[in-house]
Short mmCIF file of C-alpha atoms and ligand atoms in Angstrom, two decimals:
data_model
loop_
_atom_site.label_atom_id
_atom_site.label_comp_id
_atom_site.label_asym_id
_atom_site.label_seq_id
_atom_site.Cartn_x
_atom_site.Cartn_y
_atom_site.Cartn_z
CA UNK A 116 -30.05 -2.86 54.88
CA UNK A 117 -29.60 -0.91 50.88
CA UNK A 118 -32.91 -0.73 49.21
CA UNK A 119 -33.06 -2.75 46.30
CA UNK A 120 -32.74 -0.99 43.13
CA UNK A 121 -35.52 -2.76 41.89
CA UNK A 122 -37.86 -0.70 44.46
CA UNK A 123 -35.46 2.48 44.03
CA UNK A 124 -32.48 2.18 45.79
CA UNK A 125 -29.04 2.14 43.72
CA UNK A 126 -27.57 -0.55 42.47
CA UNK A 127 -24.76 -2.52 43.81
CA UNK A 128 -23.14 -3.63 40.66
CA UNK A 129 -22.11 -0.37 39.14
CA UNK A 130 -18.95 -1.30 36.44
CA UNK A 131 -19.35 -4.45 34.11
CA UNK A 132 -18.51 -7.70 35.57
CA UNK A 133 -15.74 -9.54 33.05
CA UNK A 134 -15.26 -7.95 29.91
CA UNK A 135 -17.53 -6.84 26.73
CA UNK A 136 -17.27 -10.05 24.55
CA UNK A 137 -16.50 -10.81 21.91
CA UNK A 138 -12.47 -10.17 22.64
CA UNK A 139 -10.46 -8.94 19.47
CA UNK A 140 -6.83 -8.23 18.71
CA UNK A 141 -4.12 -7.09 16.52
CA UNK A 142 -3.66 -10.79 15.51
CA UNK A 143 -7.06 -10.95 14.65
CA UNK A 144 -6.37 -7.62 12.08
CA UNK A 145 -3.52 -9.14 10.75
CA UNK A 146 -4.76 -12.51 9.67
CA UNK A 147 -7.30 -10.54 8.11
CA UNK A 148 -5.68 -8.38 6.07
CA UNK A 149 -3.45 -11.39 4.77
CA UNK A 150 -6.88 -13.43 3.71
CA UNK A 151 -8.09 -10.03 1.80
CA UNK A 152 -4.48 -9.62 0.15
CA UNK A 153 -4.20 -13.31 -0.50
CA UNK A 154 -7.27 -12.56 -2.73
CA UNK A 155 -7.79 -16.40 -1.88
CA UNK A 156 -10.75 -16.23 0.10
CA UNK A 157 -12.08 -20.08 0.22
CA UNK A 158 -9.95 -22.56 1.11
CA UNK A 159 -10.40 -23.94 -2.66
CA UNK A 160 -8.08 -21.74 -3.96
CA UNK A 161 -4.90 -23.74 -2.20
CA UNK A 162 -4.26 -26.51 -4.53
CA UNK A 163 -3.25 -28.60 -1.44
CA UNK A 164 -6.70 -27.58 1.05
CA UNK A 165 -4.09 -28.78 3.81
CA UNK A 166 -2.33 -25.18 3.62
CA UNK A 167 -5.28 -22.84 3.31
CA UNK A 168 -6.49 -21.36 6.62
CA UNK A 169 -9.63 -23.43 6.84
CA UNK A 170 -7.29 -26.97 6.46
CA UNK A 171 -4.87 -25.36 9.23
CA UNK A 172 -7.56 -24.62 11.75
CA UNK A 173 -9.30 -28.09 11.24
CA UNK A 174 -6.00 -29.79 12.27
CA UNK A 175 -5.53 -27.45 15.08
CA UNK A 176 -8.83 -27.40 16.51
CA UNK A 177 -9.10 -31.10 16.32
CA UNK A 178 -5.78 -31.27 18.27
CA UNK A 179 -7.05 -28.92 20.76
CA UNK A 180 -10.30 -31.25 21.81
CA UNK A 181 -7.90 -34.53 21.34
CA UNK A 182 -9.68 -35.65 17.80
CA UNK A 183 -8.10 -36.86 14.59
CA UNK A 184 -10.34 -35.06 12.36
CA UNK A 185 -11.77 -31.91 11.86
CA UNK A 186 -13.93 -31.25 9.29
CA UNK A 187 -14.93 -27.29 9.34
CA UNK A 188 -18.32 -25.97 8.18
CA UNK A 189 -20.70 -22.48 8.17
CA UNK A 190 -22.34 -22.69 11.34
CA UNK A 191 -23.16 -24.97 14.74
CA UNK A 192 -26.82 -26.01 13.01
CA UNK A 193 -25.44 -27.52 10.25
CA UNK A 194 -21.97 -29.31 11.91
CA UNK A 195 -24.85 -31.33 13.80
CA UNK A 196 -26.94 -31.49 10.24
CA UNK A 197 -23.12 -32.84 8.73
CA UNK A 198 -22.74 -35.19 11.51
CA UNK A 199 -25.93 -36.32 11.32
CA UNK A 200 -25.50 -37.06 7.55
CA UNK A 201 -22.57 -38.50 8.00
CA UNK A 202 -23.49 -40.78 11.28
CA UNK A 203 -25.98 -42.01 8.57
CA UNK A 204 -29.08 -41.21 9.62
CA UNK A 205 -32.46 -40.74 7.25
CA UNK A 206 -35.59 -40.05 7.01
CA UNK A 207 -38.29 -41.77 9.17
CA UNK A 208 -34.79 -42.39 11.41
CA UNK A 209 -34.79 -41.63 15.22
CA UNK A 210 -33.09 -39.40 17.28
CA UNK A 211 -32.94 -38.45 20.76
CA UNK A 212 -32.10 -35.22 21.74
CA UNK A 213 -33.14 -33.26 25.58
CA UNK A 214 -35.53 -31.16 26.92
CA UNK A 215 -33.23 -28.59 27.42
CA UNK A 216 -30.91 -26.95 24.77
CA UNK A 217 -30.96 -24.83 21.78
CA UNK A 218 -33.80 -25.67 19.79
CA UNK A 219 -31.22 -26.57 16.96
CA UNK A 220 -30.08 -29.60 18.65
CA UNK A 221 -33.72 -31.08 17.35
CA UNK A 222 -34.66 -28.71 14.04
CA UNK A 223 -31.11 -30.04 12.85
CA UNK A 224 -32.77 -33.65 13.40
CA UNK A 225 -35.76 -32.55 11.19
CA UNK A 226 -34.10 -30.77 8.26
CA UNK A 227 -32.11 -34.70 7.58
CA UNK A 228 -35.48 -36.00 7.29
CA UNK A 229 -35.39 -37.53 11.08
CA UNK A 230 -37.80 -37.59 13.43
CA UNK A 231 -36.37 -35.93 17.02
CA UNK A 232 -37.42 -37.64 20.27
CA UNK A 233 -36.92 -35.29 23.06
CA UNK A 234 -36.66 -36.73 26.56
CA UNK A 235 -36.00 -35.33 30.18
CA UNK A 236 -32.66 -33.78 31.37
CA UNK A 237 -31.01 -35.24 35.01
CA UNK A 238 -32.06 -32.99 37.95
CA UNK A 239 -28.56 -32.51 39.13
CA UNK A 240 -26.21 -31.36 35.86
CA UNK A 241 -29.14 -30.24 33.63
CA UNK A 242 -28.17 -32.96 30.92
CA UNK A 243 -29.76 -35.37 29.52
CA UNK A 244 -30.95 -38.55 31.24
CA UNK A 245 -28.88 -41.90 29.96
CA UNK A 246 -32.18 -43.72 32.02
CA UNK A 247 -34.70 -41.37 29.64
CA UNK A 248 -32.52 -42.29 26.68
CA UNK A 249 -32.93 -45.82 27.56
CA UNK A 250 -36.65 -45.26 28.26
CA UNK A 251 -37.33 -44.06 24.48
CA UNK A 252 -35.14 -46.28 22.52
CA UNK A 253 -37.02 -48.42 20.12
CA UNK A 254 -36.65 -49.98 16.65
CA UNK A 255 -36.61 -46.12 14.86
CA UNK A 256 -33.91 -44.76 16.44
CA UNK A 257 -30.64 -44.50 15.02
CA UNK A 258 -28.67 -42.09 16.93
CA UNK A 259 -28.33 -39.80 20.34
CA UNK A 260 -27.21 -36.18 20.68
CA UNK A 261 -26.14 -35.76 24.63
CA UNK A 262 -25.59 -31.64 24.70
CA UNK A 263 -23.12 -30.70 27.35
CA UNK A 264 -25.53 -27.88 28.35
CA UNK A 265 -23.65 -24.75 29.62
CA UNK A 266 -20.68 -26.78 28.98
CA UNK A 267 -21.19 -29.29 31.94
CA UNK A 268 -20.00 -32.78 29.92
CA UNK A 269 -22.45 -35.55 29.99
CA UNK A 270 -22.48 -38.79 31.57
CA UNK A 271 -20.58 -40.28 28.30
CA UNK A 272 -19.38 -43.17 29.90
CA UNK A 273 -22.88 -44.05 30.46
CA UNK A 274 -24.13 -42.57 26.91
CA UNK A 275 -22.11 -44.52 24.80
CA UNK A 276 -22.69 -47.87 26.74
CA UNK A 277 -26.22 -47.49 25.75
CA UNK A 278 -25.05 -46.58 22.51
CA UNK A 279 -23.01 -49.74 21.74
CA UNK A 280 -25.35 -51.73 23.63
CA UNK A 281 -28.35 -50.35 21.45
CA UNK A 282 -25.91 -49.87 18.11
CA UNK A 283 -26.78 -46.46 17.74
CA UNK A 284 -24.63 -43.60 17.18
CA UNK A 285 -23.39 -40.78 19.11
CA UNK A 286 -23.52 -37.15 17.77
CA UNK A 287 -22.00 -34.81 21.28
CA UNK A 288 -23.92 -31.15 20.64
CA UNK A 289 -20.63 -29.26 21.82
CA UNK A 290 -21.78 -25.85 21.44
CA UNK A 291 -21.42 -24.53 24.56
CA UNK A 292 -18.12 -26.66 25.59
CA UNK A 293 -14.80 -25.84 23.50
CA UNK A 294 -12.10 -26.85 26.06
CA UNK A 295 -14.15 -29.08 28.82
CA UNK A 296 -12.73 -31.80 29.79
CA UNK A 297 -14.27 -35.55 30.78
CA UNK A 298 -12.23 -37.28 33.14
CA UNK A 299 -9.11 -35.76 31.06
CA UNK A 300 -10.59 -36.09 27.42
CA UNK A 301 -11.57 -33.09 25.68
CA UNK A 302 -15.25 -33.52 24.68
CA UNK A 303 -16.03 -33.94 20.71
CA UNK A 304 -14.83 -37.21 19.54
CA UNK A 305 -15.91 -39.12 23.05
CA UNK A 306 -19.03 -40.02 21.20
CA UNK A 307 -18.56 -40.80 17.13
CA UNK A 308 -18.54 -37.21 16.55
CA UNK A 309 -18.95 -33.95 18.02
CA UNK A 310 -20.44 -30.39 16.33
CA UNK A 311 -19.41 -26.87 17.42
CA UNK A 312 -20.49 -23.64 17.21
CA UNK A 313 -18.38 -20.55 16.68
CA UNK A 314 -21.68 -18.13 16.23
CA UNK A 315 -20.77 -14.67 18.61
CA UNK A 316 -22.03 -15.28 21.64
CA UNK A 317 -19.51 -18.68 21.95
CA UNK A 318 -16.51 -19.39 23.76
CA UNK A 319 -14.14 -18.94 20.58
CA UNK A 320 -16.14 -17.61 17.78
CA UNK A 321 -15.85 -15.92 13.82
CA UNK A 322 -19.56 -14.31 14.42
CA UNK A 323 -21.08 -17.35 12.52
CA UNK A 324 -18.89 -21.04 12.07
CA UNK A 325 -18.61 -24.87 13.25
CA UNK A 326 -16.95 -27.55 13.22
CA UNK A 327 -17.42 -31.74 12.96
CA UNK A 328 -14.89 -34.06 15.07
CA UNK A 329 -14.24 -37.41 14.70
CA UNK A 330 -11.67 -40.08 15.50
CA UNK A 331 -12.91 -42.67 12.57
CA UNK A 332 -11.34 -41.78 9.20
CA UNK A 333 -14.28 -43.60 7.39
CA UNK A 334 -16.69 -41.07 9.63
CA UNK A 335 -14.43 -38.05 8.59
CA UNK A 336 -14.06 -38.79 5.17
CA UNK A 337 -18.41 -39.33 4.82
CA UNK A 338 -18.40 -35.90 6.85
CA UNK A 339 -15.75 -33.57 4.35
CA UNK A 340 -17.78 -35.31 1.25
CA UNK A 341 -21.48 -33.69 3.15
CA UNK A 342 -19.43 -30.61 3.93
CA UNK A 343 -18.75 -30.50 -0.05
CA UNK A 344 -21.34 -31.15 -2.40
CA UNK A 345 -20.74 -34.37 -2.07
CA UNK A 346 -16.95 -34.44 -3.47
CA UNK A 347 -15.04 -37.36 -2.17
CA UNK A 348 -10.99 -36.41 -1.16
CA UNK A 349 -8.89 -36.99 -3.79
CA UNK A 350 -10.93 -37.31 -6.96
CA UNK A 351 -11.94 -34.70 -10.07
CA UNK A 352 -13.01 -31.82 -9.04
CA UNK A 353 -16.13 -32.45 -10.59
CA UNK A 354 -17.48 -35.76 -9.93
CA UNK A 355 -19.95 -35.79 -7.22
CA UNK A 356 -21.08 -38.78 -4.94
CA UNK A 357 -23.87 -37.47 -2.61
CA UNK A 358 -26.73 -35.30 -2.23
CA UNK A 359 -24.88 -32.38 -0.40
CA UNK A 360 -24.98 -28.85 0.16
CA UNK A 361 -22.24 -26.26 0.81
CA UNK A 362 -21.24 -26.37 4.15
CA UNK A 363 -17.74 -24.47 3.54
CA UNK A 364 -16.35 -22.44 5.91
CA UNK A 365 -14.76 -19.06 4.21
CA UNK A 366 -11.01 -18.17 4.94
CA UNK A 367 -12.23 -15.15 6.64
CA UNK A 368 -13.88 -17.34 9.52
CA UNK A 369 -10.88 -18.94 9.61
CA UNK A 370 -7.90 -16.16 9.61
CA UNK A 371 -10.11 -15.31 13.05
CA UNK A 372 -10.59 -18.54 14.94
CA UNK A 373 -6.98 -19.53 15.41
CA UNK A 374 -5.98 -16.20 17.20
CA UNK A 375 -9.41 -17.16 19.60
CA UNK A 376 -8.08 -20.58 20.32
CA UNK A 377 -4.59 -18.72 21.05
CA UNK A 378 -6.78 -17.14 23.94
CA UNK A 379 -8.94 -20.12 25.06
CA UNK A 380 -6.75 -21.56 27.61
CA UNK A 381 -6.15 -18.85 29.40
CA UNK A 382 -9.64 -17.33 29.66
CA UNK A 383 -10.92 -21.06 30.51
CA UNK A 384 -8.23 -20.89 33.37
CA UNK A 385 -9.54 -17.56 34.64
CA UNK A 386 -13.05 -18.71 34.12
CA UNK A 387 -12.28 -21.41 36.15
CA UNK A 388 -10.39 -19.86 38.72
CA UNK A 389 -13.55 -17.55 39.03
CA UNK A 390 -16.47 -20.19 39.73
CA UNK A 391 -14.47 -21.73 41.86
CA UNK A 392 -14.64 -19.07 44.04
CA UNK A 393 -17.83 -18.22 43.36
CA UNK A 394 -19.08 -21.77 44.13
CA UNK A 395 -17.01 -22.00 47.37
CA UNK A 396 -19.40 -18.68 48.48
CA UNK A 397 -23.14 -20.15 46.85
CA UNK A 398 -22.47 -23.64 48.72
CA UNK A 399 -22.65 -21.32 52.27
CA UNK A 400 -25.35 -19.29 50.95
CA UNK A 401 -28.54 -20.16 51.67
CA UNK A 402 -31.21 -20.32 48.69
CA UNK A 403 -28.52 -21.01 46.18
CA UNK A 404 -26.24 -23.75 44.49
CA UNK A 405 -24.17 -24.31 42.15
CA UNK A 406 -24.66 -27.63 40.23
CA UNK A 407 -22.67 -30.41 41.87
CA UNK A 408 -19.27 -31.03 40.17
CA UNK A 409 -17.14 -34.06 40.64
CA UNK A 410 -13.60 -32.94 39.48
CA UNK A 411 -12.49 -36.33 39.25
CA UNK A 412 -15.19 -36.16 36.08
CA UNK A 413 -15.41 -33.00 34.91
CA UNK A 414 -11.49 -32.06 34.97
CA UNK A 415 -12.20 -29.37 33.07
CA UNK A 416 -15.72 -27.04 32.85
CA UNK A 417 -14.82 -24.44 30.14
CA UNK A 418 -18.53 -23.31 29.69
CA UNK A 419 -20.82 -20.81 27.63
CA UNK A 420 -23.31 -19.96 30.37
CA UNK A 421 -22.94 -20.90 33.96
CA UNK A 422 -25.76 -22.58 35.53
CA UNK A 423 -26.89 -22.37 39.22
CA UNK A 424 -30.04 -23.80 41.67
CA UNK A 425 -32.06 -21.29 42.94
CA UNK A 426 -33.88 -23.16 45.99
CA UNK A 427 -37.28 -22.24 46.21
CA UNK A 428 -38.17 -23.61 50.06
CA UNK A 429 -35.53 -21.50 51.26
CA UNK A 430 -36.78 -17.97 49.40
CA UNK A 431 -39.97 -18.77 51.66
CA UNK A 432 -42.15 -17.78 48.62
CA UNK A 433 -39.83 -14.85 46.45
CA UNK A 434 -40.29 -17.01 43.05
CA UNK A 435 -36.83 -17.61 41.06
CA UNK A 436 -38.72 -14.86 38.44
CA UNK A 437 -38.21 -12.09 41.16
CA UNK A 438 -35.14 -13.01 42.05
CA UNK A 439 -33.38 -12.39 38.38
CA UNK A 440 -35.32 -9.43 37.95
CA UNK A 441 -34.04 -7.80 41.46
CA UNK A 442 -30.67 -9.31 41.25
CA UNK A 443 -30.76 -7.52 37.23
CA UNK A 444 -31.61 -4.43 38.14
CA UNK A 445 -28.90 -4.60 40.80
CA UNK A 446 -26.35 -5.08 37.47
CA UNK A 447 -25.94 -8.44 37.14
CA UNK A 448 -26.68 -10.10 33.68
CA UNK A 449 -28.42 -13.05 34.29
CA UNK A 450 -31.10 -15.32 32.79
CA UNK A 451 -33.24 -18.19 32.88
CA UNK A 452 -31.03 -21.42 32.78
CA UNK A 453 -29.47 -20.85 29.22
CA UNK A 454 -31.69 -20.95 26.35
CA UNK A 455 -35.31 -21.00 28.71
CA UNK A 456 -37.57 -23.10 27.99
CA UNK A 457 -38.35 -27.10 26.77
CA UNK A 458 -37.88 -27.23 23.18
CA UNK A 459 -40.99 -28.86 22.57
CA UNK A 460 -42.59 -25.57 23.87
CA UNK A 461 -42.03 -23.76 20.85
CA UNK A 462 -44.58 -23.25 18.64
CA UNK A 463 -42.74 -25.05 16.10
CA UNK A 464 -43.60 -28.37 17.94
CA UNK A 465 -46.76 -27.24 19.86
CA UNK A 466 -48.58 -25.96 16.31
CA UNK A 467 -46.60 -29.56 14.61
CA UNK A 468 -45.20 -27.17 11.89
CA UNK A 469 -43.70 -29.18 9.69
CA UNK A 470 -44.73 -28.50 6.37
CA UNK A 471 -47.95 -29.46 3.95
CA UNK A 472 -46.97 -33.04 3.96
CA UNK A 473 -45.72 -33.49 7.77
CA UNK A 474 -43.23 -36.08 6.33
CA UNK A 475 -41.55 -38.08 7.73
CA UNK A 476 -43.39 -36.78 11.30
CA UNK A 477 -46.92 -38.15 9.47
CA UNK A 478 -47.06 -41.51 7.91
CA UNK A 479 -48.57 -41.07 4.40
CA UNK A 480 -50.36 -44.23 4.49
CA UNK A 481 -51.91 -44.07 7.26
CA UNK A 482 -52.11 -40.27 7.61
CA UNK A 483 -51.58 -40.29 11.08
CA UNK A 484 -48.23 -38.22 13.21
CA UNK A 485 -45.97 -41.07 14.69
CA UNK A 486 -45.63 -38.20 17.08
CA UNK A 487 -47.35 -35.72 18.67
CA UNK A 488 -45.18 -32.86 20.63
CA UNK A 489 -48.49 -31.44 22.26
CA UNK A 490 -48.33 -34.41 24.40
CA UNK A 491 -44.36 -34.29 25.59
CA UNK A 492 -44.24 -33.68 29.06
CA UNK A 493 -40.64 -33.55 30.42
CA UNK A 494 -41.26 -33.26 34.69
CA UNK A 495 -37.74 -32.17 35.46
CA UNK A 496 -37.31 -30.13 32.24
CA UNK A 497 -40.25 -27.66 33.19
CA UNK A 498 -39.61 -27.82 37.37
CA UNK A 499 -36.06 -26.57 36.00
CA UNK A 500 -37.47 -24.30 33.63
CA UNK A 501 -40.08 -22.96 35.80
CA UNK A 502 -38.26 -23.03 38.83
CA UNK A 503 -35.13 -23.21 39.68
CA UNK A 504 -32.49 -22.60 36.55
CA UNK A 505 -30.56 -19.56 36.42
CA UNK A 506 -27.65 -18.68 34.43
CA UNK A 507 -24.86 -16.36 34.18
CA UNK A 508 -22.49 -15.62 30.81
CA UNK A 509 -19.33 -16.64 30.38
CA UNK A 510 -17.87 -13.19 29.38
CA UNK A 511 -18.72 -11.96 33.16
CA UNK A 512 -16.07 -14.77 34.75
CA UNK A 513 -13.21 -13.55 32.58
CA UNK A 514 -12.38 -10.40 35.12
CA UNK A 515 -10.32 -10.06 38.61
CA UNK A 516 -11.79 -12.28 41.52
CA UNK A 517 -13.04 -8.88 43.07
CA UNK A 518 -15.70 -9.03 40.18
CA UNK A 519 -16.75 -12.41 42.40
CA UNK A 520 -16.59 -10.44 45.48
CA UNK A 521 -18.88 -7.66 43.97
CA UNK A 522 -21.62 -10.52 42.68
CA UNK A 523 -21.30 -12.10 46.39
CA UNK A 524 -22.36 -8.85 47.14
CA UNK A 525 -25.36 -8.51 44.81
CA UNK A 526 -26.38 -11.85 45.77
CA UNK A 527 -26.15 -11.06 49.81
CA UNK A 528 -28.16 -8.25 49.13
CA UNK A 529 -30.83 -10.05 46.84
CA UNK A 530 -31.13 -12.33 50.10
CA UNK A 531 -31.17 -9.65 52.54
CA UNK A 532 -34.22 -8.16 51.27
CA UNK A 533 -36.05 -11.45 50.33
CA UNK A 534 -39.44 -10.21 52.75
CA UNK A 535 -39.36 -6.31 50.85
CA UNK A 536 -38.92 -8.52 47.49
CA UNK A 537 -42.04 -10.91 48.49
CA UNK A 538 -44.11 -7.70 49.48
CA UNK A 539 -43.48 -6.41 46.02
CA UNK A 540 -44.51 -9.90 43.98
CA UNK A 541 -47.11 -9.88 46.11
CA UNK A 542 -48.66 -6.62 44.89
CA UNK A 543 -48.63 -8.33 41.50
CA UNK A 544 -45.73 -6.19 39.78
CA UNK A 545 -44.23 -9.26 37.99
CA UNK A 546 -46.09 -11.52 35.57
CA UNK A 547 -44.86 -14.88 33.62
CA UNK A 548 -40.99 -15.77 33.23
CA UNK A 549 -39.07 -13.45 31.97
CA UNK A 550 -37.55 -15.11 28.80
CA UNK A 551 -34.46 -12.90 29.10
CA UNK A 552 -31.54 -14.87 27.49
CA UNK A 553 -27.58 -15.16 29.16
CA UNK A 554 -26.95 -13.22 27.06
CA UNK A 555 -29.61 -10.37 27.95
CA UNK A 556 -31.08 -10.63 24.04
C1 LIG B 892 -26.67 -26.21 22.44
C2 LIG B 892 -26.64 -25.93 20.98
N1 LIG B 892 -26.44 -26.63 19.52
C3 LIG B 892 -26.81 -25.71 18.20
C4 LIG B 892 -26.38 -24.52 18.07
C5 LIG B 892 -26.44 -24.16 16.75
O1 LIG B 892 -25.09 -23.26 16.50
P1 LIG B 892 -24.79 -21.91 15.07
O2 LIG B 892 -25.93 -20.80 16.22
O3 LIG B 892 -23.88 -21.68 15.08
O4 LIG B 892 -26.19 -22.73 14.14
C6 LIG B 892 -26.35 -23.81 19.24
C7 LIG B 892 -26.17 -22.15 19.41
O5 LIG B 892 -26.45 -21.58 20.50
C8 LIG B 892 -26.24 -24.65 20.30
O6 LIG B 892 -26.71 -23.36 22.06
#
């Protein structure tokens, strides 16, 4: 039996799995040079905005995601803010968000003055639980933000049905899910809005960027206005209708994104091929399990990170964190379930750090908090975070199938050495959960 790299042996994976990220080529260089020489570096430089690179990308990406309208913005956090404002979310309203996500899903809600209500996730998919949503709805609830965690589409049928029943807006957080499909429809406009991120690590990137999608003409107009300092399309340039920020994407960003979109289908297919192969083998391995996937429902799974489960019982005392430490030492990038801890565990929430007045979380009349995040506890999210969830980054799956064989060999090596690992762990070499992200940051 080969000695674990963690215990001084040779790492099994000596060369990178997959490809370095981001991927770019002559197409991006050419498009960026075009912008430079045009002297038109913002979308407003064109008489018809739709002729700008931003305008053209909005149409192309909306069509790709099966949506009618796209409103490009500066980043994914502001895509959420723009959608929330256009959805009519205002101070004092409540918006339901999942515990397992990136913090921006909740902070975007607070940034528009509303109250994020954080609820538990489904143990099978790690996505927001429709039952938990239903239990959290009250007279203040105005919207829901289901996050397609890791790119795995949420149960949008159940979520839309709840929204309809209670008169709520649905904003899909699609930061991880460019190209993912739910029953043959791409995510992003299955709810009222979809918000995407094009930040550096995402499966399509221009460093920073975002877009809001919708099928609704009126909502699209509002989102456009909130992106553009409160202007209305077709009205004079110096006429303003809303309190709104400048969220405009630049031509530089929009030069890069179509080139990225061109490559996306092939990348999604390569990733799908590799994870299908990996999942088939994981099902045969003791101790590790992929998330269950119903191919009739999740018809396309474009993922930002690929979550899988560590089955603690089978490992007879070896913890998930010791397993990840050993796997990393073998040369495999891996992390603790995407973004790590349930979001309410951040100092922001634990210290109730909402400014001098605390408004609107603190009622100005009775000075009492409307919600105390120190009391929020989501048992499934806690268990998943502490003991079960493991993730691989997306770029790891852009290589040949032989990469999956190397990955499986590393997993097998760690499994076979579990007695050694248990001894290592019992000697007290490991500490608290290492919150390494899947990108290794
Ligand atoms: C689920 C989720 N929502 C929103 C965002 C925010 O996107 P951005 O970093 O572009 O602001 C991210 C970024 O990682 C994310 O993972």
